[in-house]
Amino acid sequence: MSSEAKTAAASSTADDTLKRKTRDANVISGGHLVARALKNEGVDTIFTLCGGHIIDIYDGCVDEGIRIIDVRHEQVAAHAADGYARQTGRLGCVVTTAGPGCTNAVTGVATAFRSETPMLHIGGQGALSQHKMGSLQDLPHVDLMAPITKFSVGVPATERIADLISMAAREAFNGAPGPAYLEIPRDVLDREIDISKAVIPAPGRYRASTKSIGDPADIERLADILVNAERPAILYGQQVWTARGHQEAVDLLRGLDIPGYFNGGSRGLLPPGDPHHFDRTRTQAFAKADVIVIVGTPFDFRMGYGKRISKELTLVQIDMDYRTVGKNRDIDLGLVGDPGAILGAVLQAASGRIKNDARQKRQAWMRGLTELEAAATEKLMPLFKSDSSPINPYRVAYEINEFLADNTIYIGDGGDVVTISAQAVRPRRPGQWMDPGALGSLGVGTGFAIAAGLAQPEKEVLCYYGDGAFAMTAFDMETANRFKVPYIAVVGNNSAMNQIRYGQLAKYGNERGNVGNLLGDVPFGKFAEMLGGYGEEVRDPRMIAPALLRARESVHKSGRCAVINIWVDAKVYAPGTMAQTMYK
Ligand SMILES: Cc1ncc(C[n+]2csc(CCOP(=O)(O)OP(=O)(O)O)c2C)c(N)n1
Ligand SMILES: [Mg+2]
């Protein structure tokens, strides 16, 4: 009798793997197959919170040398897997137990879905042999995860585990990336089989290049459009960074003299002060441009669904997802493929055709926009330098930007204070801006910070939280300390869910507007101290900069997170909040 048959015969449900675990090299358990397949896919770290349904995966990870980062809440594990993928460019991986382990991770997976992050969620499930009998933590996970993933599948047999992981990885990188979910029942995971029966796609041999450029004729058309353009502008979105097309994106701006605008993870593609970097004049540029190219960001609420873009210009859209091009807004030319590959090919096609008269006009257009940028910055300066008390959140944003080092990864997690910070904070390098993206999820910060620290140990990590957002996931600051990836946390504390409160006050007045949005005054600096780190309360705007420096020093010296809790004026709101643009 083969060991596989013996195993199957011996167990009607999942017996304890560790008791039976054979060391026969020809035999492998489901959890070890998971680890083998993850290793083959280039996954070196999993984010998880333990549960009896998934422990054999940990045992496999120990054998394969895969790092296990265990957190205190599965939401953080999922955000961290997302953040790790954003930072490494590889497949992120979160492993949760059945039932509540999965439901707790939903927000993180959904965030990755709307942000188009390639990641794999592996979830436990009760044994197949107890299917529908009411086993512990049983839920229809595959149905639950289907609408927020690109691929949601149950693994029916141990033999197929590695094969289905390779399928999930392909799905995660298909077109615009996104999350995939695999449910593995406990008996499927714990079972041991002859390794010869397992389907294990060979590393490097089950995925093709994603660098497609679409229709070559459209590359030529776009090159023609751009060399003839006199007032072009390009907006780069999250996908440009996700697909690591940043060098080609920058080369195109420089090669043709086109002003660049950046949103989401593409912030930081060019350093502030670079002649092709623009961030305060998008509305003016889009109003006067003759050509606009939108790369890797949909016409969603952040773009007013494309409706604010003038009809009198040539609009080009490049996206990794065929379904996104032309959605919500008619376009003149659409290209589908890898942003970097397409932009590189366009520059190459354009190189021989550059016309000096058009280029000179583009340079003049850029000079004009540069002047407008400077004027817009000047206009903000009184707010940035405000000495008022309570502290103006614009001042906090300004001080944080002044404080950023060349290698600081900036994470924003909160409502209004973080929205305001986007007007001041300019990351110095690609990949150094992280935000939740279109799902707008509060609570991403802690998981992102842990992931950034693990993926980029030589970089500094700073997360700016609202007080509402901070309290959602802050307990995993302990995880950051435990795994020696301390970061600087700054809380803009207005003791409220202020971004929502604004709309309530505007709509229902002072009497009825403060309902369900006021929070207590919490000295969050003490939270860092409780975890063995440095904490400080700041009420004087002049004390922000020195407090940030003390935080940096303490994180360095103690290896523990620091929290600078800055008490800010609850009466100051971001312009978008006051115009309620997110709902328009
Ligand atoms: C998980 C989640 N719950 C609720 C919301 C709705 N929401 C958006 S902003 C906001 C207020 C956030 O408060 P805080 O983090 O303190 O930032 P503030 O607006 O006060 O600066 C809320 C509740 C959300 N985006 N995400
Ligand atoms: Mg708040």
Coordinates of C-alpha atoms and ligand atoms in Angstrom, one line a residue:
M1 CA 0.0 0.0 0.0
S2 CA 1.4 3.4 -0.9
S3 CA 1.8 5.9 1.9
E4 CA -0.8 8.0 0.1
A5 CA -3.3 5.2 0.2
K6 CA -2.4 4.4 3.8
T7 CA -2.9 8.0 4.7
A8 CA -6.3 8.2 3.0
A9 CA -7.3 5.0 4.6
A10 CA -6.2 6.0 8.1
S11 CA -8.1 9.3 8.2
S12 CA -11.7 10.0 7.5
T13 CA -11.0 13.6 8.5
A14 CA -7.8 15.5 9.1
D15 CA -5.8 13.6 11.7
D16 CA -2.8 15.3 13.3
T17 CA -0.3 15.7 10.5
L18 CA 2.6 16.0 12.9
K19 CA 2.0 12.5 14.4
R20 CA 2.0 10.8 11.0
K21 CA 4.5 13.0 9.3
T22 CA 6.9 10.9 7.4
R23 CA 10.4 12.0 6.6
D24 CA 10.3 9.9 3.4
A25 CA 11.7 12.2 0.7
N26 CA 9.2 10.9 -1.8
V27 CA 6.2 11.9 0.3
I28 CA 4.9 15.4 0.8
S29 CA 2.0 17.0 2.6
G30 CA -0.3 19.7 1.3
G31 CA 1.1 22.4 3.5
H32 CA 4.6 21.6 2.2
L33 CA 3.3 21.7 -1.4
V34 CA 2.0 25.2 -0.6
A35 CA 5.4 26.3 0.6
R36 CA 7.1 24.7 -2.4
A37 CA 4.8 26.4 -4.9
L38 CA 5.2 29.8 -3.1
K39 CA 8.9 29.5 -3.2
N40 CA 8.8 28.6 -6.9
E41 CA 6.7 31.8 -7.4
G42 CA 9.3 33.9 -5.7
V43 CA 7.4 34.5 -2.5
D44 CA 9.8 34.8 0.4
T45 CA 7.5 36.1 3.1
I46 CA 3.9 35.3 4.1
F47 CA 1.7 37.5 6.4
T48 CA -0.6 35.5 8.6
L49 CA -2.4 34.9 11.8
C50 CA -2.4 31.3 13.0
G51 CA -5.3 28.8 13.1
G52 CA -5.5 25.0 13.3
H53 CA -6.6 24.8 9.7
I54 CA -3.3 26.2 8.2
I55 CA -0.5 25.2 10.4
D56 CA 1.0 22.7 8.0
I57 CA 1.7 25.6 5.7
Y58 CA 3.9 27.1 8.4
D59 CA 5.7 23.8 8.7
G60 CA 6.3 23.8 4.9
C61 CA 7.6 27.4 5.1
V62 CA 10.1 26.5 7.8
D63 CA 11.5 23.9 5.4
E64 CA 11.5 26.2 2.4
G65 CA 13.0 29.2 4.3
I66 CA 9.9 31.4 3.8
R67 CA 9.6 34.1 6.4
I68 CA 6.5 33.9 8.5
I69 CA 5.2 37.3 9.7
D70 CA 2.5 36.7 12.2
V71 CA 0.3 39.7 13.1
R72 CA -2.5 40.4 15.6
H73 CA -5.3 41.0 13.1
E74 CA -5.8 39.5 9.7
Q75 CA -6.7 42.9 8.2
V76 CA -3.2 43.9 8.9
A77 CA -1.8 40.7 7.3
A78 CA -3.7 41.4 4.1
H79 CA -2.7 45.0 4.0
A80 CA 0.9 43.9 4.6
A81 CA 0.8 41.4 1.8
D82 CA -0.5 44.1 -0.5
G83 CA 2.2 46.5 0.7
Y84 CA 4.9 43.9 0.3
A85 CA 3.8 43.3 -3.3
R86 CA 3.8 47.1 -3.9
Q87 CA 7.3 47.3 -2.6
T88 CA 8.8 44.3 -4.2
G89 CA 6.9 44.0 -7.5
R90 CA 6.3 40.3 -6.7
L91 CA 3.3 38.4 -5.6
G92 CA 2.2 39.3 -2.1
C93 CA 0.9 36.5 0.1
V94 CA -1.5 36.4 3.0
V95 CA -2.5 33.2 4.8
T96 CA -5.5 33.1 7.0
T97 CA -7.4 30.5 8.9
A98 CA -11.0 29.5 8.0
G99 CA -14.1 31.6 8.9
P100 CA -13.2 34.8 10.9
G101 CA -9.6 34.6 9.7
C102 CA -10.9 35.1 6.2
T103 CA -13.6 37.7 7.0
N104 CA -11.1 39.7 8.9
A105 CA -8.8 39.8 5.8
V106 CA -11.6 41.0 3.5
T107 CA -10.8 44.7 3.7
G108 CA -7.2 44.1 2.9
V109 CA -8.0 41.9 -0.1
A110 CA -10.7 44.4 -1.3
T111 CA -8.1 47.2 -1.0
A112 CA -5.7 45.2 -3.2
F113 CA -8.6 44.6 -5.6
R114 CA -9.3 48.3 -6.1
S115 CA -5.6 49.1 -6.2
E116 CA -4.7 46.4 -8.6
T117 CA -2.1 44.7 -6.4
P118 CA -1.0 41.2 -7.4
M119 CA -1.5 39.1 -4.3
L120 CA -2.5 35.6 -3.2
H121 CA -4.8 34.9 -0.3
I122 CA -4.6 31.4 0.9
G123 CA -7.4 30.5 3.4
G124 CA -8.1 27.4 5.5
Q125 CA -11.4 25.5 5.4
G126 CA -13.0 22.7 7.3
A127 CA -12.2 19.2 6.1
L128 CA -13.9 18.1 2.8
S129 CA -15.0 15.0 4.7
Q130 CA -17.1 17.3 6.9
H131 CA -18.4 19.4 4.0
K132 CA -21.7 21.1 5.0
M133 CA -21.8 19.3 8.4
G134 CA -21.2 22.4 10.4
S135 CA -17.4 22.2 11.1
L136 CA -15.6 24.8 13.1
Q137 CA -15.2 28.1 11.3
D138 CA -16.9 26.8 8.1
L139 CA -18.0 29.5 5.7
P140 CA -18.5 29.7 1.9
H141 CA -15.2 31.5 1.5
V142 CA -14.9 31.0 -2.3
D143 CA -18.3 32.7 -2.8
L144 CA -17.4 35.4 -0.3
M145 CA -14.2 36.2 -2.0
A146 CA -15.3 35.9 -5.6
P147 CA -16.4 39.5 -6.2
I148 CA -13.3 41.0 -4.7
T149 CA -10.7 38.8 -6.4
K150 CA -9.7 37.9 -10.0
F151 CA -9.9 34.2 -9.2
S152 CA -11.5 32.5 -6.2
V153 CA -11.3 28.8 -6.1
G154 CA -11.2 25.8 -3.7
V155 CA -8.5 23.2 -4.0
P156 CA -10.2 19.8 -4.4
A157 CA -7.2 17.5 -4.0
T158 CA -3.7 17.7 -2.5
E159 CA -2.2 16.7 -5.8
R160 CA -3.4 20.0 -7.3
I161 CA -2.2 22.5 -4.6
A162 CA 1.0 23.7 -6.4
D163 CA -0.8 23.7 -9.8
L164 CA -3.6 25.9 -8.5
I165 CA -1.1 28.2 -6.8
S166 CA 0.6 28.7 -10.2
M167 CA -2.9 29.4 -11.8
A168 CA -3.7 31.9 -9.1
A169 CA -0.4 33.6 -9.7
R170 CA -1.1 33.9 -13.4
E171 CA -4.5 35.3 -12.7
A172 CA -3.0 37.8 -10.3
F173 CA -0.7 39.1 -13.0
N174 CA -3.2 38.8 -15.9
G175 CA -3.9 42.3 -17.4
A176 CA -4.2 44.7 -14.6
P177 CA -3.0 42.8 -11.5
G178 CA -5.2 42.0 -8.5
P179 CA -5.7 39.5 -5.7
A180 CA -6.5 35.8 -6.1
Y181 CA -8.0 33.6 -3.4
L182 CA -7.5 29.9 -2.8
E183 CA -9.4 27.9 -0.2
I184 CA -7.7 24.7 1.0
P185 CA -9.7 22.3 3.1
R186 CA -8.0 20.9 6.1
D187 CA -7.8 17.3 5.0
V188 CA -6.5 18.4 1.6
L189 CA -3.8 20.4 3.3
D190 CA -2.8 17.8 5.9
R191 CA -2.8 14.8 3.6
E192 CA 0.5 13.3 2.5
I193 CA 0.9 12.1 -1.0
D194 CA 3.6 10.6 -3.2
I195 CA 5.5 13.5 -4.6
S196 CA 5.3 12.0 -8.1
K197 CA 1.5 12.4 -8.0
A198 CA 1.7 16.1 -7.3
V199 CA 1.4 18.6 -10.2
I200 CA 4.3 21.0 -9.6
P201 CA 4.8 23.6 -12.4
A202 CA 8.5 24.3 -12.8
P203 CA 9.8 27.6 -11.5
G204 CA 10.2 30.1 -14.3
R205 CA 8.3 27.9 -16.8
Y206 CA 4.6 28.6 -16.1
R207 CA 4.3 32.3 -16.7
A208 CA 4.9 34.4 -19.9
S209 CA 6.2 38.0 -20.0
T210 CA 3.7 40.6 -19.1
K211 CA 5.5 43.3 -21.2
S212 CA 3.1 43.4 -24.2
I213 CA 2.8 46.6 -26.2
G214 CA -0.5 46.0 -27.8
D215 CA -1.0 47.0 -31.5
P216 CA 2.3 48.3 -33.0
A217 CA 0.3 50.7 -35.3
D218 CA -1.1 52.4 -32.2
I219 CA 2.4 53.0 -30.9
E220 CA 3.2 54.8 -34.1
R221 CA 0.0 56.8 -33.9
L222 CA 0.8 57.9 -30.3
A223 CA 4.3 58.8 -31.3
D224 CA 2.9 61.1 -34.0
I225 CA 0.4 62.6 -31.7
L226 CA 3.1 63.5 -29.2
V227 CA 5.7 64.9 -31.5
N228 CA 3.1 67.2 -33.0
A229 CA 1.6 68.2 -29.6
E230 CA 2.2 71.8 -28.5
R231 CA 0.5 71.6 -25.1
P232 CA 0.5 68.0 -23.9
A233 CA 0.3 66.6 -20.4
I234 CA 0.7 63.1 -19.1
L235 CA -0.9 61.7 -16.0
Y236 CA 0.8 58.6 -14.5
G237 CA -1.2 56.5 -12.1
Q238 CA -0.6 53.5 -9.8
Q239 CA -0.1 51.0 -12.6
V240 CA 3.1 52.7 -13.8
W241 CA 4.7 51.9 -10.5
T242 CA 3.0 48.5 -10.0
A243 CA 4.4 47.4 -13.4
R244 CA 7.8 49.1 -12.7
G245 CA 7.5 51.3 -15.8
H246 CA 8.9 54.3 -14.0
Q247 CA 12.1 54.7 -16.0
E248 CA 10.3 54.6 -19.4
A249 CA 7.7 57.0 -18.0
V250 CA 10.3 59.5 -17.0
D251 CA 12.4 59.0 -20.2
L252 CA 9.3 59.9 -22.3
L253 CA 8.7 63.1 -20.4
R254 CA 12.3 64.1 -20.7
G255 CA 12.7 62.9 -24.2
L256 CA 9.8 64.9 -25.6
D257 CA 9.5 67.7 -23.1
I258 CA 6.1 66.9 -21.6
P259 CA 4.9 67.9 -18.2
G260 CA 4.2 64.9 -15.9
Y261 CA 1.5 64.6 -13.3
F262 CA 1.4 61.7 -10.9
N263 CA -1.2 60.0 -8.7
G264 CA -1.3 57.1 -6.2
G265 CA 1.9 54.9 -6.2
S266 CA 3.3 57.0 -9.1
R267 CA 3.9 59.9 -6.8
G268 CA 7.7 60.1 -6.5
L269 CA 8.5 58.9 -10.0
L270 CA 10.2 62.2 -10.3
P271 CA 11.7 64.1 -7.4
P272 CA 10.2 67.5 -6.4
G273 CA 12.0 70.3 -8.3
D274 CA 12.6 68.2 -11.4
P275 CA 11.6 70.3 -14.4
H276 CA 9.2 67.6 -15.6
H277 CA 7.5 67.1 -12.3
F278 CA 4.2 69.0 -11.8
D279 CA 1.6 68.6 -9.1
R280 CA -0.3 71.8 -8.4
T281 CA -1.5 72.7 -11.9
R282 CA -3.3 69.6 -13.2
T283 CA -6.6 71.4 -13.5
Q284 CA -5.1 74.3 -15.5
A285 CA -3.0 72.0 -17.6
F286 CA -5.9 69.8 -18.4
A287 CA -8.1 72.8 -19.3
K288 CA -5.6 74.2 -21.8
A289 CA -3.8 71.1 -23.1
D290 CA -4.1 69.9 -26.7
V291 CA -3.2 66.3 -25.9
I292 CA -3.6 64.4 -22.6
V293 CA -2.3 60.9 -22.0
I294 CA -3.7 59.0 -19.1
V295 CA -1.6 56.1 -18.1
G296 CA -2.5 53.4 -15.6
T297 CA -5.4 55.1 -13.7
P298 CA -9.1 54.8 -14.5
F299 CA -11.6 57.5 -15.1
D300 CA -13.0 57.0 -11.6
F301 CA -14.1 59.4 -8.9
R302 CA -10.6 60.7 -8.5
M303 CA -10.8 61.9 -12.1
G304 CA -14.4 63.1 -11.9
Y305 CA -15.1 60.0 -14.1
G306 CA -13.3 61.8 -16.9
K307 CA -16.2 64.3 -17.3
R308 CA -14.1 67.4 -16.4
I309 CA -11.6 66.8 -19.2
S310 CA -12.2 69.1 -22.1
K311 CA -13.8 67.7 -25.3
E312 CA -11.6 70.0 -27.4
L313 CA -8.4 67.9 -27.1
T314 CA -6.9 64.6 -28.1
L315 CA -7.3 62.1 -25.2
V316 CA -5.2 59.0 -25.1
Q317 CA -5.6 56.3 -22.5
I318 CA -3.1 53.5 -21.8
D319 CA -4.0 50.8 -19.3
M320 CA -3.2 47.2 -18.4
D321 CA -6.9 46.3 -18.3
Y322 CA -8.7 46.3 -21.6
R323 CA -12.0 47.0 -19.8
T324 CA -10.7 50.2 -18.3
V325 CA -9.8 51.9 -21.6
G326 CA -12.7 54.1 -22.8
K327 CA -14.8 53.5 -19.7
N328 CA -16.8 56.5 -18.5
R329 CA -15.2 58.8 -21.1
D330 CA -14.8 58.6 -24.8
I331 CA -11.2 58.6 -26.0
D332 CA -9.3 59.3 -29.2
L333 CA -6.8 56.5 -28.9
G334 CA -6.6 53.6 -26.5
L335 CA -3.6 51.2 -25.9
V336 CA -3.7 48.1 -23.7
G337 CA -0.5 46.5 -22.4
D338 CA 2.4 47.1 -20.1
P339 CA 2.8 50.8 -19.3
G340 CA 6.6 50.7 -19.4
A341 CA 6.9 48.6 -22.5
I342 CA 4.4 50.9 -24.3
L343 CA 6.0 54.2 -23.2
G344 CA 9.4 52.9 -24.1
A345 CA 8.2 51.9 -27.5
V346 CA 6.5 55.2 -28.1
L347 CA 9.7 57.2 -27.2
Q348 CA 11.7 55.0 -29.6
A349 CA 9.1 55.5 -32.3
A350 CA 9.1 59.3 -31.7
S351 CA 12.8 59.8 -31.5
G352 CA 13.5 60.1 -35.2
R353 CA 10.5 62.4 -35.8
I354 CA 10.9 65.2 -33.2
K355 CA 10.1 68.6 -34.7
N356 CA 11.9 71.5 -33.2
D357 CA 9.1 74.0 -33.6
A358 CA 6.6 71.8 -31.7
R359 CA 9.3 71.0 -29.1
Q360 CA 9.9 74.7 -28.5
K361 CA 6.2 75.2 -28.0
R362 CA 6.1 72.4 -25.5
Q363 CA 9.0 73.9 -23.7
A364 CA 7.2 77.3 -23.5
W365 CA 4.1 75.5 -22.3
M366 CA 6.1 73.8 -19.6
R367 CA 7.7 77.1 -18.5
G368 CA 4.2 78.6 -18.2
L369 CA 3.1 75.7 -16.0
T370 CA 6.2 75.9 -13.9
E371 CA 5.3 79.6 -13.1
L372 CA 1.8 78.6 -12.2
E373 CA 3.2 75.8 -10.0
A374 CA 5.4 78.3 -8.1
A375 CA 2.5 80.7 -7.7
A376 CA 0.3 77.9 -6.3
T377 CA 3.0 77.0 -3.8
E378 CA 3.3 80.6 -2.7
K379 CA -0.4 80.8 -2.2
L380 CA -0.2 77.8 0.2
M381 CA 2.8 79.0 2.1
P382 CA 0.8 81.0 4.8
L383 CA -1.1 77.8 5.6
F384 CA 2.1 75.6 5.5
K385 CA 3.8 78.1 7.9
S386 CA 0.8 78.8 10.0
D387 CA 1.7 79.5 13.7
S388 CA -1.8 79.2 14.9
S389 CA -2.9 77.2 17.9
P390 CA -4.4 74.7 17.8
I391 CA -2.0 73.5 15.2
N392 CA -3.1 73.9 11.6
P393 CA -3.0 70.5 9.8
Y394 CA -1.4 72.2 6.8
R395 CA 1.6 73.0 9.0
V396 CA 1.9 69.4 10.0
A397 CA 1.9 68.3 6.4
Y398 CA 4.5 70.9 5.5
E399 CA 6.8 69.9 8.5
I400 CA 6.5 66.2 7.5
N401 CA 7.6 67.0 4.0
E402 CA 10.5 69.1 5.2
F403 CA 11.4 66.1 7.5
L404 CA 11.4 63.4 4.8
A405 CA 14.7 61.9 4.0
D406 CA 15.7 60.9 0.4
N407 CA 14.9 57.3 1.4
T408 CA 11.7 57.8 3.5
I409 CA 8.7 55.8 2.4
Y410 CA 5.7 57.9 3.2
I411 CA 2.4 56.2 4.0
G412 CA -0.9 58.1 4.4
D413 CA -3.7 56.5 6.5
G414 CA -6.5 58.7 7.5
G415 CA -9.2 61.1 6.4
D416 CA -8.9 64.8 6.2
V417 CA -5.4 65.3 7.7
V418 CA -4.0 62.8 5.2
T419 CA -5.9 64.4 2.3
I420 CA -4.3 67.8 3.3
S421 CA -0.9 66.1 3.5
A422 CA -1.1 65.3 -0.3
Q423 CA -0.7 69.0 -1.0
A424 CA 2.6 69.2 0.8
V425 CA 4.3 65.8 0.9
R426 CA 6.4 65.0 -2.1
P427 CA 8.2 61.7 -1.9
R428 CA 11.8 61.9 -3.2
R429 CA 12.0 58.6 -5.1
P430 CA 9.8 56.1 -6.9
G431 CA 7.9 53.7 -4.6
Q432 CA 8.1 56.0 -1.6
W433 CA 4.4 56.9 -1.6
M434 CA 1.8 54.4 -0.4
D435 CA -1.9 55.1 -0.1
P436 CA -5.0 52.8 0.1
G437 CA -6.1 53.7 -3.4
A438 CA -9.6 53.8 -4.7
L439 CA -11.2 51.8 -1.9
G440 CA -10.2 54.6 0.5
S441 CA -9.7 52.1 3.3
L442 CA -8.8 53.5 6.7
G443 CA -6.4 51.2 8.6
V444 CA -3.9 50.4 5.8
G445 CA -1.0 52.2 7.5
T446 CA 0.2 49.7 10.0
G447 CA 0.3 46.8 7.5
F448 CA 1.9 48.9 4.8
A449 CA 4.5 50.1 7.3
I450 CA 5.5 46.6 8.4
A451 CA 5.7 45.5 4.7
A452 CA 7.7 48.5 3.7
G453 CA 10.2 47.9 6.5
L454 CA 10.5 44.2 5.7
A455 CA 10.9 44.8 1.9
Q456 CA 13.2 47.8 2.2
P457 CA 15.2 47.4 5.4
E458 CA 17.6 50.2 4.4
K459 CA 14.8 52.7 4.1
E460 CA 13.1 54.9 6.7
V461 CA 9.3 54.4 7.0
L462 CA 6.9 57.2 8.1
C463 CA 3.2 56.7 8.4
Y464 CA 0.9 59.7 8.9
Y465 CA -2.4 58.7 10.4
G466 CA -5.6 60.3 11.3
D467 CA -6.6 59.6 14.9
G468 CA -9.6 57.6 13.7
A469 CA -7.5 55.5 11.3
F470 CA -4.7 55.0 13.8
A471 CA -6.8 53.2 16.3
M472 CA -8.2 50.8 13.8
T473 CA -4.9 48.8 13.3
A474 CA -2.3 50.4 15.6
F475 CA -2.0 47.3 17.9
D476 CA 0.2 45.7 15.1
M477 CA 2.8 48.3 15.9
E478 CA 3.8 45.6 18.3
T479 CA 4.3 43.3 15.3
A480 CA 6.6 45.9 13.7
N481 CA 8.6 46.1 16.9
R482 CA 8.7 42.3 17.3
F483 CA 10.0 41.8 13.7
K484 CA 12.5 44.7 14.1
V485 CA 10.9 47.0 11.5
P486 CA 10.2 50.0 13.6
Y487 CA 8.7 53.1 11.9
I488 CA 7.8 56.6 12.7
A489 CA 4.1 57.1 13.3
V490 CA 2.7 60.6 13.2
V491 CA -0.9 61.1 14.3
G492 CA -2.8 64.2 13.2
N493 CA -5.2 64.2 16.1
N494 CA -8.5 66.1 15.9
S495 CA -10.4 63.8 18.2
A496 CA -12.9 63.2 15.3
M497 CA -13.7 61.4 12.1
N498 CA -13.3 64.9 10.7
Q499 CA -13.6 64.3 7.0
I500 CA -17.1 62.8 7.5
R501 CA -17.9 65.3 10.2
Y502 CA -17.5 68.2 7.7
G503 CA -20.3 66.9 5.4
Q504 CA -22.5 66.2 8.4
L505 CA -22.1 69.7 9.8
A506 CA -22.7 71.2 6.3
K507 CA -25.8 69.1 5.7
Y508 CA -27.4 68.9 9.2
G509 CA -26.0 72.0 11.0
N510 CA -24.2 72.3 14.3
E511 CA -27.0 70.8 16.4
R512 CA -27.2 67.5 14.5
G513 CA -24.0 67.4 12.6
N514 CA -21.8 66.1 15.4
V515 CA -23.4 62.7 15.5
G516 CA -21.4 59.5 15.2
N517 CA -18.2 61.2 14.4
L518 CA -16.6 62.5 17.6
L519 CA -13.8 60.6 19.3
G520 CA -12.2 60.9 22.7
D521 CA -8.9 62.9 23.3
V522 CA -6.4 60.1 23.3
P523 CA -2.7 60.8 24.0
F524 CA -1.4 58.3 21.5
G525 CA 2.2 59.0 22.4
K526 CA 1.7 56.8 25.4
F527 CA 0.7 54.0 23.2
A528 CA 4.2 53.9 21.7
E529 CA 5.6 54.0 25.3
M530 CA 3.5 51.1 26.3
L531 CA 5.1 49.1 23.5
G532 CA 8.6 50.1 24.7
G533 CA 9.1 52.9 22.2
Y534 CA 9.1 56.7 22.2
G535 CA 6.1 58.9 22.4
E536 CA 5.4 62.6 22.4
E537 CA 2.5 65.0 22.5
V538 CA 2.8 68.1 20.4
R539 CA 0.6 71.2 20.8
D540 CA 2.9 73.9 19.7
P541 CA 3.6 74.2 15.9
R542 CA 7.3 75.1 16.6
M543 CA 7.7 71.8 18.4
I544 CA 6.7 69.6 15.4
A545 CA 10.1 69.5 13.7
P546 CA 12.2 68.8 16.9
A547 CA 9.7 66.1 17.9
L548 CA 10.0 64.4 14.5
L549 CA 13.8 64.4 14.9
R550 CA 13.6 62.9 18.3
A551 CA 11.3 60.2 16.9
R552 CA 13.8 59.4 14.1
E553 CA 16.7 59.2 16.6
S554 CA 14.7 57.0 19.0
V555 CA 13.6 54.6 16.2
H556 CA 17.2 54.2 15.2
K557 CA 18.5 53.7 18.8
S558 CA 15.7 51.6 20.4
G559 CA 14.5 49.7 17.3
R560 CA 11.0 50.5 18.3
C561 CA 8.3 52.5 16.8
A562 CA 7.8 56.1 17.9
V563 CA 4.4 58.0 17.9
I564 CA 4.3 61.7 17.6
N565 CA 0.8 62.7 18.4
I566 CA 0.1 66.1 17.1
W567 CA -3.1 67.9 18.3
V568 CA -4.6 69.6 15.2
D569 CA -7.3 72.1 14.6
A570 CA -10.6 70.3 13.9
K571 CA -12.0 73.4 12.1
V572 CA -9.5 73.1 9.2
Y573 CA -10.6 70.9 6.3
A574 CA -9.2 69.9 2.9
P575 CA -10.6 71.7 -0.1
G576 CA -11.9 68.4 -1.6
T577 CA -13.7 67.7 1.7
M578 CA -15.3 71.1 1.6
A579 CA -16.4 70.6 -2.0
Q580 CA -17.3 67.0 -1.3
T581 CA -15.5 66.1 -4.5
M582 CA -15.2 62.4 -3.6
Y583 CA -18.9 62.0 -4.0
K584 CA -19.2 63.9 -7.2
Ligands
LIG1 C1 -12.6 51.4 7.1 C2 -13.3 52.7 6.8 N1 -14.3 53.1 7.6 C3 -14.9 54.3 7.3 C4 -14.5 55.1 6.3 C5 -15.2 56.5 6.1 N2 -14.3 57.6 6.5 C6 -13.5 58.3 5.6 S1 -12.6 59.5 6.2 C7 -13.1 59.1 7.8 C8 -12.7 59.8 9.0 C9 -11.3 59.4 9.4 O1 -10.9 60.0 10.6 P1 -9.4 60.3 10.9 O2 -8.6 59.1 10.5 O3 -9.3 60.7 12.3 O4 -9.0 61.5 9.9 P2 -9.6 62.9 9.9 O5 -10.6 63.0 8.8 O6 -10.2 63.2 11.3 O7 -8.5 63.8 9.7 C10 -14.0 58.0 7.7 C11 -14.7 57.4 8.9 C12 -13.4 54.7 5.5 N3 -12.9 55.4 4.5 N4 -12.8 53.5 5.8
MG2 MG -9.4 62.6 13.1

